[in-house]
PDB file of C-alpha atoms and ligand atoms in Angstrom:
ATOM      1  CA  MET A 205     106.901-104.509 -94.434  1.00 57.00           C
ATOM      2  CA  ASP A 206     105.809-106.435 -97.540  1.00 85.00           C
ATOM      3  CA  LYS A 207     105.375-110.182 -97.617  1.00 97.00           C
ATOM      4  CA  ILE A 208     108.513-112.176 -96.855  1.00 98.00           C
ATOM      5  CA  VAL A 209     109.843-115.084 -98.914  1.00 98.00           C
ATOM      6  CA  LEU A 210     112.763-117.251 -97.772  1.00 99.00           C
ATOM      7  CA  ILE A 211     114.543-119.027-100.629  1.00 99.00           C
ATOM      8  CA  THR A 212     117.191-121.709-100.104  1.00 99.00           C
ATOM      9  CA  GLY A 213     119.795-122.068-102.853  1.00 98.00           C
ATOM     10  CA  ALA A 214     119.277-118.558-104.202  1.00 98.00           C
ATOM     11  CA  THR A 215     122.792-118.238-105.624  1.00 98.00           C
ATOM     12  CA  SER A 216     121.894-119.748-109.013  1.00 98.00           C
ATOM     13  CA  GLY A 217     119.242-121.470-111.127  1.00 98.00           C
ATOM     14  CA  PHE A 218     115.643-121.708-109.895  1.00 99.00           C
ATOM     15  CA  GLY A 219     116.456-120.079-106.555  1.00 99.00           C
ATOM     16  CA  GLU A 220     118.026-117.001-108.117  1.00 98.00           C
ATOM     17  CA  ALA A 221     115.191-116.711-110.652  1.00 98.00           C
ATOM     18  CA  CYS A 222     112.649-116.905-107.798  1.00 98.00           C
ATOM     19  CA  ALA A 223     114.532-114.190-105.916  1.00 98.00           C
ATOM     20  CA  ARG A 224     114.391-111.927-108.978  1.00 98.00           C
ATOM     21  CA  LYS A 225     110.701-112.671-109.637  1.00 98.00           C
ATOM     22  CA  PHE A 226     109.555-112.098-106.044  1.00 98.00           C
ATOM     23  CA  ALA A 227     111.741-108.988-105.624  1.00 98.00           C
ATOM     24  CA  ALA A 228     110.250-107.515-108.802  1.00 97.00           C
ATOM     25  CA  ASN A 229     106.837-108.018-107.221  1.00 97.00           C
ATOM     26  CA  ASN A 230     107.568-106.205-103.969  1.00 96.00           C
ATOM     27  CA  TYR A 231     108.370-109.129-101.707  1.00 97.00           C
ATOM     28  CA  ASP A 232     111.032-108.836 -99.034  1.00 97.00           C
ATOM     29  CA  LEU A 233     113.601-111.568 -99.435  1.00 98.00           C
ATOM     30  CA  ILE A 234     115.676-113.825 -97.237  1.00 98.00           C
ATOM     31  CA  ILE A 235     118.142-115.467 -99.601  1.00 98.00           C
ATOM     32  CA  THR A 236     120.448-118.318 -98.633  1.00 98.00           C
ATOM     33  CA  GLY A 237     123.263-120.361-100.114  1.00 98.00           C
ATOM     34  CA  ARG A 238     126.856-121.418 -99.490  1.00 98.00           C
ATOM     35  CA  ARG A 239     128.567-119.067-101.975  1.00 98.00           C
ATOM     36  CA  LYS A 240     128.950-115.824-100.031  1.00 98.00           C
ATOM     37  CA  ASP A 241     130.179-113.754-103.002  1.00 98.00           C
ATOM     38  CA  LYS A 242     127.172-114.748-105.146  1.00 98.00           C
ATOM     39  CA  LEU A 243     124.755-114.008-102.289  1.00 98.00           C
ATOM     40  CA  HIS A 244     126.355-110.591-101.869  1.00 98.00           C
ATOM     41  CA  GLN A 245     126.193-109.792-105.616  1.00 98.00           C
ATOM     42  CA  LEU A 246     122.553-110.877-105.824  1.00 98.00           C
ATOM     43  CA  SER A 247     121.579-108.835-102.756  1.00 98.00           C
ATOM     44  CA  GLU A 248     123.206-105.733-104.207  1.00 97.00           C
ATOM     45  CA  ASP A 249     121.575-106.285-107.588  1.00 97.00           C
ATOM     46  CA  LEU A 250     118.091-106.800-106.125  1.00 97.00           C
ATOM     47  CA  ARG A 251     118.433-103.737-103.915  1.00 96.00           C
ATOM     48  CA  SER A 252     119.545-101.542-106.796  1.00 96.00           C
ATOM     49  CA  LYS A 253     117.014-102.765-109.382  1.00 95.00           C
ATOM     50  CA  HIS A 254     113.931-103.234-107.215  1.00 92.00           C
ATOM     51  CA  GLU A 255     114.671-101.356-104.009  1.00 86.00           C
ATOM     52  CA  ALA A 256     113.932-104.717-102.382  1.00 86.00           C
ATOM     53  CA  ARG A 257     114.657-105.396 -98.714  1.00 96.00           C
ATOM     54  CA  VAL A 258     117.069-108.316 -98.774  1.00 98.00           C
ATOM     55  CA  LEU A 259     118.607-110.326 -95.962  1.00 98.00           C
ATOM     56  CA  ALA A 260     121.349-112.746 -97.009  1.00 98.00           C
ATOM     57  CA  LEU A 261     122.061-115.787 -94.827  1.00 98.00           C
ATOM     58  CA  ASN A 262     125.154-117.717 -95.734  1.00 98.00           C
ATOM     59  CA  PHE A 263     124.755-121.342 -94.622  1.00 98.00           C
ATOM     60  CA  ASP A 264     124.945-124.939 -95.731  1.00 98.00           C
ATOM     61  CA  VAL A 265     121.544-126.620 -95.345  1.00 98.00           C
ATOM     62  CA  ARG A 266     123.314-129.848 -94.311  1.00 98.00           C
ATOM     63  CA  ASN A 267     124.449-128.324 -91.030  1.00 98.00           C
ATOM     64  CA  LYS A 268     121.421-128.545 -88.745  1.00 98.00           C
ATOM     65  CA  ASN A 269     122.949-126.482 -85.922  1.00 98.00           C
ATOM     66  CA  ILE A 270     123.882-123.638 -88.235  1.00 98.00           C
ATOM     67  CA  VAL A 271     120.513-123.761 -90.021  1.00 98.00           C
ATOM     68  CA  THR A 272     118.650-123.612 -86.711  1.00 98.00           C
ATOM     69  CA  THR A 273     120.880-120.921 -85.213  1.00 98.00           C
ATOM     70  CA  ASN A 274     120.585-118.674 -88.284  1.00 98.00           C
ATOM     71  CA  ILE A 275     116.813-118.945 -88.536  1.00 98.00           C
ATOM     72  CA  ASN A 276     116.190-118.673 -84.785  1.00 98.00           C
ATOM     73  CA  ALA A 277     118.304-115.497 -84.752  1.00 98.00           C
ATOM     74  CA  LEU A 278     116.214-113.711 -87.384  1.00 98.00           C
ATOM     75  CA  PRO A 279     115.410-110.166 -86.298  1.00 98.00           C
ATOM     76  CA  LYS A 280     111.772-109.749 -85.236  1.00 97.00           C
ATOM     77  CA  GLU A 281     110.824-107.885 -88.418  1.00 97.00           C
ATOM     78  CA  TRP A 282     112.025-110.830 -90.555  1.00 98.00           C
ATOM     79  CA  GLN A 283     110.271-113.582 -88.624  1.00 98.00           C
ATOM     80  CA  LYS A 284     106.872-113.541 -90.306  1.00 98.00           C
ATOM     81  CA  ILE A 285     107.920-115.652 -93.265  1.00 98.00           C
ATOM     82  CA  ASP A 286     104.971-115.965 -95.635  1.00 98.00           C
ATOM     83  CA  ILE A 287     106.614-118.257 -98.179  1.00 99.00           C
ATOM     84  CA  LEU A 288     109.425-120.784 -97.847  1.00 99.00           C
ATOM     85  CA  ILE A 289     110.943-122.099-101.069  1.00 99.00           C
ATOM     86  CA  ASN A 290     112.918-125.255-100.294  1.00 99.00           C
ATOM     87  CA  ASN A 291     114.991-125.247-103.448  1.00 99.00           C
ATOM     88  CA  ALA A 292     118.624-125.963-102.414  1.00 99.00           C
ATOM     89  CA  GLY A 293     119.586-129.302-103.861  1.00 99.00           C
ATOM     90  CA  LEU A 294     121.824-131.156-106.240  1.00 99.00           C
ATOM     91  CA  ALA A 295     122.614-134.306-108.130  1.00 98.00           C
ATOM     92  CA  LEU A 296     126.126-135.720-107.953  1.00 98.00           C
ATOM     93  CA  GLY A 297     127.180-138.285-110.536  1.00 98.00           C
ATOM     94  CA  ARG A 298     125.223-140.370-113.014  1.00 98.00           C
ATOM     95  CA  ASP A 299     126.484-143.890-112.395  1.00 98.00           C
ATOM     96  CA  ASN A 300     125.162-147.415-112.144  1.00 98.00           C
ATOM     97  CA  PHE A 301     124.151-148.321-108.590  1.00 98.00           C
ATOM     98  CA  GLU A 302     127.079-150.707-108.128  1.00 98.00           C
ATOM     99  CA  GLU A 303     129.599-148.077-109.267  1.00 98.00           C
ATOM    100  CA  ALA A 304     128.164-144.924-107.696  1.00 98.00           C
ATOM    101  CA  SER A 305     130.086-143.085-104.993  1.00 98.00           C
ATOM    102  CA  ILE A 306     128.750-143.429-101.449  1.00 98.00           C
ATOM    103  CA  ASP A 307     130.056-139.927-100.693  1.00 98.00           C
ATOM    104  CA  ASP A 308     127.927-138.578-103.551  1.00 98.00           C
ATOM    105  CA  TRP A 309     124.925-140.435-102.142  1.00 99.00           C
ATOM    106  CA  ASP A 310     125.513-138.979 -98.678  1.00 99.00           C
ATOM    107  CA  ALA A 311     125.770-135.436-100.041  1.00 99.00           C
ATOM    108  CA  MET A 312     122.492-135.808-101.974  1.00 99.00           C
ATOM    109  CA  ILE A 313     120.591-137.314 -99.042  1.00 99.00           C
ATOM    110  CA  ASP A 314     121.996-134.723 -96.625  1.00 99.00           C
ATOM    111  CA  THR A 315     121.135-131.792 -98.905  1.00 99.00           C
ATOM    112  CA  ASN A 316     117.968-132.787-100.761  1.00 99.00           C
ATOM    113  CA  VAL A 317     116.178-134.549 -97.925  1.00 99.00           C
ATOM    114  CA  LYS A 318     117.677-133.746 -94.533  1.00 99.00           C
ATOM    115  CA  GLY A 319     118.560-130.127 -95.372  1.00 99.00           C
ATOM    116  CA  LEU A 320     115.044-129.478 -96.634  1.00 99.00           C
ATOM    117  CA  ALA A 321     113.621-130.919 -93.414  1.00 98.00           C
ATOM    118  CA  TYR A 322     115.998-128.896 -91.168  1.00 98.00           C
ATOM    119  CA  VAL A 323     115.094-125.595 -92.833  1.00 99.00           C
ATOM    120  CA  THR A 324     111.383-126.373 -92.715  1.00 99.00           C
ATOM    121  CA  LYS A 325     111.513-127.338 -89.022  1.00 98.00           C
ATOM    122  CA  ALA A 326     113.304-124.087 -88.220  1.00 98.00           C
ATOM    123  CA  VAL A 327     110.860-121.875 -90.154  1.00 98.00           C
ATOM    124  CA  LEU A 328     107.647-123.595 -89.060  1.00 98.00           C
ATOM    125  CA  PRO A 329     107.273-122.005 -85.597  1.00 98.00           C
ATOM    126  CA  PHE A 330     107.021-118.591 -87.295  1.00 98.00           C
ATOM    127  CA  MET A 331     104.334-119.798 -89.708  1.00 98.00           C
ATOM    128  CA  ILE A 332     102.419-121.560 -86.934  1.00 98.00           C
ATOM    129  CA  ASP A 333     102.493-118.371 -84.834  1.00 98.00           C
ATOM    130  CA  ALA A 334     101.257-116.364 -87.820  1.00 98.00           C
ATOM    131  CA  GLY A 335      98.452-118.872 -88.542  1.00 98.00           C
ATOM    132  CA  SER A 336      99.399-119.108 -92.228  1.00 98.00           C
ATOM    133  CA  GLY A 337     102.223-119.904 -94.610  1.00 98.00           C
ATOM    134  CA  HIS A 338     103.097-121.499 -97.929  1.00 99.00           C
ATOM    135  CA  ILE A 339     105.892-124.016 -98.336  1.00 99.00           C
ATOM    136  CA  PHE A 340     107.238-124.906-101.780  1.00 99.00           C
ATOM    137  CA  ASN A 341     109.361-128.042-102.043  1.00 99.00           C
ATOM    138  CA  ILE A 342     111.341-128.415-105.251  1.00 99.00           C
ATOM    139  CA  GLY A 343     111.164-132.077-106.183  1.00 98.00           C
ATOM    140  CA  SER A 344     111.825-133.297-109.709  1.00 98.00           C
ATOM    141  CA  ILE A 345     110.377-135.359-112.516  1.00 98.00           C
ATOM    142  CA  SER A 346     112.890-137.899-111.178  1.00 98.00           C
ATOM    143  CA  GLY A 347     110.747-138.013-108.044  1.00 98.00           C
ATOM    144  CA  LYS A 348     107.941-139.405-110.191  1.00 98.00           C
ATOM    145  CA  GLU A 349     109.800-142.037-112.245  1.00 97.00           C
ATOM    146  CA  VAL A 350     113.272-143.444-111.756  1.00 98.00           C
ATOM    147  CA  TYR A 351     115.682-143.411-114.707  1.00 97.00           C
ATOM    148  CA  ALA A 352     118.847-145.418-115.398  1.00 97.00           C
ATOM    149  CA  GLN A 353     121.892-144.309-113.369  1.00 98.00           C
ATOM    150  CA  GLY A 354     119.712-141.916-111.403  1.00 98.00           C
ATOM    151  CA  ASN A 355     119.476-144.184-108.352  1.00 98.00           C
ATOM    152  CA  MET A 356     120.099-142.060-105.249  1.00 98.00           C
ATOM    153  CA  TYR A 357     119.194-138.709-106.824  1.00 98.00           C
ATOM    154  CA  CYS A 358     115.835-140.170-107.877  1.00 98.00           C
ATOM    155  CA  ALA A 359     115.395-141.650-104.394  1.00 99.00           C
ATOM    156  CA  THR A 360     115.977-138.270-102.736  1.00 99.00           C
ATOM    157  CA  LYS A 361     113.427-136.631-105.020  1.00 99.00           C
ATOM    158  CA  HIS A 362     110.891-139.400-104.329  1.00 98.00           C
ATOM    159  CA  ALA A 363     111.529-138.579-100.664  1.00 99.00           C
ATOM    160  CA  VAL A 364     110.794-134.896-101.338  1.00 99.00           C
ATOM    161  CA  GLY A 365     107.462-135.983-102.843  1.00 98.00           C
ATOM    162  CA  ALA A 366     106.671-138.126 -99.795  1.00 98.00           C
ATOM    163  CA  LEU A 367     107.713-135.415 -97.338  1.00 98.00           C
ATOM    164  CA  SER A 368     105.553-132.898 -99.178  1.00 99.00           C
ATOM    165  CA  GLU A 369     102.519-135.180 -98.812  1.00 98.00           C
ATOM    166  CA  ALA A 370     103.331-135.727 -95.146  1.00 98.00           C
ATOM    167  CA  MET A 371     103.761-132.007 -94.458  1.00 98.00           C
ATOM    168  CA  ARG A 372     100.510-131.255 -96.251  1.00 98.00           C
ATOM    169  CA  ILE A 373      98.616-133.591 -93.926  1.00 98.00           C
ATOM    170  CA  ASP A 374     100.302-132.581 -90.673  1.00 98.00           C
ATOM    171  CA  LEU A 375     100.345-128.827 -91.334  1.00 98.00           C
ATOM    172  CA  LEU A 376      96.784-128.503 -92.596  1.00 98.00           C
ATOM    173  CA  LYS A 377      95.580-127.637 -89.087  1.00 98.00           C
ATOM    174  CA  TYR A 378      97.864-124.581 -89.098  1.00 98.00           C
ATOM    175  CA  ASN A 379      96.522-123.274 -92.406  1.00 98.00           C
ATOM    176  CA  ILE A 380      99.889-123.880 -94.091  1.00 98.00           C
ATOM    177  CA  LYS A 381      99.875-124.713 -97.799  1.00 98.00           C
ATOM    178  CA  VAL A 382     102.400-127.180 -99.210  1.00 99.00           C
ATOM    179  CA  THR A 383     103.136-127.192-102.926  1.00 99.00           C
ATOM    180  CA  ALA A 384     105.570-129.663-104.480  1.00 99.00           C
ATOM    181  CA  ILE A 385     106.983-128.564-107.839  1.00 99.00           C
ATOM    182  CA  HIS A 386     108.530-131.273-110.023  1.00 98.00           C
ATOM    183  CA  PRO A 387     110.459-129.854-112.996  1.00 98.00           C
ATOM    184  CA  GLY A 388     111.955-131.814-115.852  1.00 98.00           C
ATOM    185  CA  ALA A 389     115.284-130.928-117.466  1.00 98.00           C
ATOM    186  CA  ALA A 390     116.151-127.261-116.979  1.00 98.00           C
ATOM    187  CA  ASN A 391     119.319-125.548-118.080  1.00 97.00           C
ATOM    188  CA  THR A 392     120.846-124.187-114.870  1.00 98.00           C
ATOM    189  CA  GLU A 393     124.119-125.014-113.097  1.00 98.00           C
ATOM    190  CA  PHE A 394     122.522-128.380-112.207  1.00 98.00           C
ATOM    191  CA  SER A 395     124.284-130.560-114.822  1.00 98.00           C
ATOM    192  CA  ASN A 396     127.588-128.797-114.342  1.00 98.00           C
ATOM    193  CA  VAL A 397     127.377-129.663-110.645  1.00 98.00           C
ATOM    194  CA  ARG A 398     126.211-133.208-111.390  1.00 98.00           C
ATOM    195  CA  PHE A 399     129.144-133.859-113.731  1.00 98.00           C
ATOM    196  CA  LYS A 400     131.586-132.080-111.408  1.00 98.00           C
ATOM    197  CA  GLY A 401     132.552-129.318-113.826  1.00 98.00           C
ATOM    198  CA  ASP A 402     132.691-131.439-117.018  1.00 98.00           C
ATOM    199  CA  ALA A 403     131.102-128.842-119.336  1.00 98.00           C
ATOM    200  CA  ASP A 404     130.862-131.222-122.337  1.00 98.00           C
ATOM    201  CA  LYS A 405     128.921-133.834-120.395  1.00 98.00           C
ATOM    202  CA  ALA A 406     126.700-131.120-118.949  1.00 98.00           C
ATOM    203  CA  ALA A 407     125.974-129.628-122.385  1.00 97.00           C
ATOM    204  CA  LYS A 408     125.036-133.064-123.806  1.00 97.00           C
ATOM    205  CA  VAL A 409     122.049-133.273-121.427  1.00 96.00           C
ATOM    206  CA  TYR A 410     120.385-130.414-123.316  1.00 96.00           C
ATOM    207  CA  GLU A 411     121.560-131.260-126.862  1.00 96.00           C
ATOM    208  CA  GLY A 412     118.656-131.380-129.330  1.00 96.00           C
ATOM    209  CA  LEU A 413     116.256-130.136-126.676  1.00 95.00           C
ATOM    210  CA  LYS A 414     114.782-126.777-125.809  1.00 97.00           C
ATOM    211  CA  PRO A 415     114.864-127.284-122.059  1.00 97.00           C
ATOM    212  CA  LEU A 416     113.118-125.334-119.351  1.00 98.00           C
ATOM    213  CA  VAL A 417     114.916-122.267-118.075  1.00 98.00           C
ATOM    214  CA  ALA A 418     114.983-121.151-114.455  1.00 98.00           C
ATOM    215  CA  GLU A 419     112.535-118.309-115.127  1.00 98.00           C
ATOM    216  CA  ASP A 420     109.867-120.815-116.284  1.00 98.00           C
ATOM    217  CA  VAL A 421     109.925-122.459-112.878  1.00 99.00           C
ATOM    218  CA  ALA A 422     110.037-119.140-110.999  1.00 99.00           C
ATOM    219  CA  ASP A 423     106.977-117.911-112.923  1.00 99.00           C
ATOM    220  CA  ILE A 424     105.057-121.046-111.955  1.00 99.00           C
ATOM    221  CA  ILE A 425     106.004-120.762-108.288  1.00 99.00           C
ATOM    222  CA  TYR A 426     105.006-117.098-108.293  1.00 98.00           C
ATOM    223  CA  TYR A 427     101.650-118.008-109.863  1.00 98.00           C
ATOM    224  CA  CYS A 428     100.988-120.720-107.253  1.00 98.00           C
ATOM    225  CA  ALA A 429     101.933-118.306-104.467  1.00 98.00           C
ATOM    226  CA  GLY A 430      99.426-115.727-105.714  1.00 98.00           C
ATOM    227  CA  LEU A 431      96.351-117.948-105.696  1.00 98.00           C
ATOM    228  CA  PRO A 432      93.519-117.079-103.299  1.00 98.00           C
ATOM    229  CA  ALA A 433      93.884-118.244 -99.683  1.00 97.00           C
ATOM    230  CA  HIS A 434      91.416-121.109-100.175  1.00 98.00           C
ATOM    231  CA  VAL A 435      93.210-122.547-103.243  1.00 98.00           C
ATOM    232  CA  CYS A 436      96.363-124.664-103.182  1.00 98.00           C
ATOM    233  CA  ILE A 437      98.146-126.394-106.046  1.00 98.00           C
ATOM    234  CA  ASN A 438      99.456-129.430-104.201  1.00 98.00           C
ATOM    235  CA  ASP A 439     101.624-131.191-106.752  1.00 98.00           C
ATOM    236  CA  LEU A 440     102.782-129.895-110.109  1.00 98.00           C
ATOM    237  CA  VAL A 441     104.906-131.525-112.819  1.00 98.00           C
ATOM    238  CA  VAL A 442     106.400-129.260-115.482  1.00 98.00           C
ATOM    239  CA  THR A 443     108.630-130.262-118.374  1.00 98.00           C
ATOM    240  CA  SER A 444     109.765-128.732-121.624  1.00 98.00           C
ATOM    241  CA  THR A 445     107.407-129.614-124.463  1.00 97.00           C
ATOM    242  CA  GLN A 446     109.991-132.059-125.825  1.00 97.00           C
ATOM    243  CA  GLN A 447     110.099-134.113-122.626  1.00 97.00           C
ATOM    244  CA  ALA A 448     107.359-136.691-121.997  1.00 96.00           C
ATOM    245  CA  ASN A 449     108.554-138.154-118.707  1.00 95.00           C
ATOM    246  CA  SER A 450     111.648-138.843-116.680  1.00 94.00           C
ATOM    247  CA  PHE A 451     113.363-140.919-119.362  1.00 92.00           C
ATOM    248  CA  TYR A 452     111.804-140.052-122.729  1.00 94.00           C
ATOM    249  CA  SER A 453     112.627-136.803-124.492  1.00 94.00           C
ATOM    250  CA  PHE A 454     112.165-136.196-128.197  1.00 93.00           C
ATOM    251  CA  LYS A 455     115.616-134.891-129.126  1.00 91.00           C
ATOM    252  CA  LYS A 456     116.289-133.334-132.532  1.00 86.00           C
ATOM    253  CA  ILE A 457     119.938-134.178-133.064  1.00 71.00           C
TER     254      ILE A 457
HETATM  255  P1  NDP B 238     121.674-124.973-109.481  1.00 79.06           P
HETATM  256  O1  NDP B 238     122.881-125.830-109.315  1.00 79.06           O
HETATM  257  O2  NDP B 238     121.711-123.871-110.463  1.00 79.06           O
HETATM  258  O3  NDP B 238     121.245-124.380-108.066  1.00 79.06           O
HETATM  259  C1  NDP B 238     121.310-125.141-106.892  1.00 79.06           C
HETATM  260  C2  NDP B 238     121.260-124.213-105.698  1.00 79.06           C
HETATM  261  O4  NDP B 238     121.278-125.014-104.502  1.00 79.06           O
HETATM  262  C3  NDP B 238     122.435-123.272-105.625  1.00 79.06           C
HETATM  263  O5  NDP B 238     121.988-121.986-105.257  1.00 79.06           O
HETATM  264  C4  NDP B 238     123.312-123.858-104.524  1.00 79.06           C
HETATM  265  O6  NDP B 238     123.956-122.807-103.839  1.00 79.06           O
HETATM  266  C5  NDP B 238     122.251-124.488-103.617  1.00 79.06           C
HETATM  267  N1  NDP B 238     122.808-125.547-102.788  1.00 79.06           N
HETATM  268  C6  NDP B 238     123.304-126.743-103.188  1.00 79.06           C
HETATM  269  N2  NDP B 238     123.772-127.424-102.127  1.00 79.06           N
HETATM  270  C7  NDP B 238     123.556-126.633-101.033  1.00 79.06           C
HETATM  271  C8  NDP B 238     123.825-126.774 -99.648  1.00 79.06           C
HETATM  272  N3  NDP B 238     124.407-127.869 -99.159  1.00 79.06           N
HETATM  273  N4  NDP B 238     123.491-125.773 -98.810  1.00 79.06           N
HETATM  274  C9  NDP B 238     122.908-124.657 -99.302  1.00 79.06           C
HETATM  275  N5  NDP B 238     122.612-124.459-100.588  1.00 79.06           N
HETATM  276  C10 NDP B 238     122.949-125.439-101.447  1.00 79.06           C
HETATM  277  O7  NDP B 238     120.508-125.990-109.823  1.00 79.06           O
HETATM  278  P2  NDP B 238     118.927-125.796-110.025  1.00 79.06           P
HETATM  279  O8  NDP B 238     118.512-124.407-109.854  1.00 79.06           O
HETATM  280  O9  NDP B 238     118.583-126.504-111.289  1.00 79.06           O
HETATM  281  O10 NDP B 238     118.409-126.687-108.830  1.00 79.06           O
HETATM  282  C11 NDP B 238     117.536-126.226-107.834  1.00 79.06           C
HETATM  283  C12 NDP B 238     116.692-127.390-107.352  1.00 79.06           C
HETATM  284  O11 NDP B 238     115.915-127.877-108.442  1.00 79.06           O
HETATM  285  C13 NDP B 238     117.480-128.587-106.830  1.00 79.06           C
HETATM  286  O12 NDP B 238     116.810-129.107-105.719  1.00 79.06           O
HETATM  287  C14 NDP B 238     117.435-129.570-108.000  1.00 79.06           C
HETATM  288  O13 NDP B 238     117.559-130.888-107.552  1.00 79.06           O
HETATM  289  C15 NDP B 238     116.048-129.278-108.542  1.00 79.06           C
HETATM  290  N6  NDP B 238     115.779-129.651-109.931  1.00 79.06           N
HETATM  291  C16 NDP B 238     116.585-129.230-110.953  1.00 79.06           C
HETATM  292  C17 NDP B 238     116.251-129.564-112.265  1.00 79.06           C
HETATM  293  C18 NDP B 238     117.118-129.197-113.411  1.00 79.06           C
HETATM  294  O14 NDP B 238     117.056-129.889-114.463  1.00 79.06           O
HETATM  295  N7  NDP B 238     117.899-128.153-113.354  1.00 79.06           N
HETATM  296  C19 NDP B 238     115.025-130.291-112.575  1.00 79.06           C
HETATM  297  C20 NDP B 238     114.283-130.701-111.427  1.00 79.06           C
HETATM  298  C21 NDP B 238     114.631-130.350-110.160  1.00 79.06           C
HETATM  299  P3  NDP B 238     125.454-122.832-103.289  1.00 79.06           P
HETATM  300  O15 NDP B 238     126.265-123.691-104.214  1.00 79.06           O
HETATM  301  O16 NDP B 238     125.863-121.392-103.278  1.00 79.06           O
HETATM  302  O17 NDP B 238     125.309-123.396-101.914  1.00 79.06           O
HETATM  303  C1  8X3 B 239     116.638-132.831-112.497  1.00 79.06           C
HETATM  304  C2  8X3 B 239     116.018-133.316-113.734  1.00 79.06           C
HETATM  305  O1  8X3 B 239     115.695-135.377-115.178  1.00 79.06           O
HETATM  306  O2  8X3 B 239     117.953-134.830-114.520  1.00 79.06           O
HETATM  307  O3  8X3 B 239     115.942-133.217-111.375  1.00 79.06           O
HETATM  308  O4  8X3 B 239     116.435-135.740-112.927  1.00 79.06           O
HETATM  309  S1  8X3 B 239     116.553-134.890-114.091  1.00 79.06           S
END
């Protein structure tokens, strides 16, 4: 058995790119997401291209009972999870605070914060038993600075930053590394989800900009994961060269 990586939200974007990167480098993969057909296609593709061992778990990270049941039921040979990539997440809407939808807020809090915590709690006993592990939490540049109409999304990503710091302190005694990765704008399905399928609005986010692509983030995570046992990158911000911070990008339009 090679090393095992569990990736949440592997059906597109950063999660899928991580699955491809780790599979190409002989990791065994546990991939998760809600879209069963995409999980199935990815599993088949990884098996055929890399001869990777792939286990697909189809669950919604918001459902704590299902998360716990799925992870507790992992077959013995899949329990020694070396790396957990807490990537599943989303933004919904880009509205002023007073106009934003409370349902959108609930979905972001439940996915980006509570879902991340449920998955981590379920995986931790395996890492503690093994005496090692590496947890990656995908935050965001919006977890560093708040931008206009970003209210609850930015708050959830600030929470990911805080939870990463908290995990790092509490899990140090178990020899578990915690790395928070905070990307800037990246062209994935993210904006399409945020704007609920409005392709024009989604495309505008990246107009005049050469944004990050999912593979950039996967390469960075893979690099961090490969550092010697005594080295941990704790907190990493990455943006495209045209983006200075959460709200200033130099757009050539
Ligand atoms: P994508 O929309 O391409 O991917 C999001 C992934 O999360 C999908 O695989 C989706 O799978 C999964 N997901 C969403 N909700 C749930 C849920 N309730 N349960 C299980 N899986 C879920 O976006 P990105 O790859 O860009 O986003 C990945 C992470 O990176 C997110 O946390 C996002 O906030 C963060 N991020 C994105 C940036 C960007 O500009 N793109 C920049 C900074 C951070 P499925 O729909 O099949 O469940
Ligand atoms: C996604 C990047 O800048 O839209 O987290 O918040 S941003």
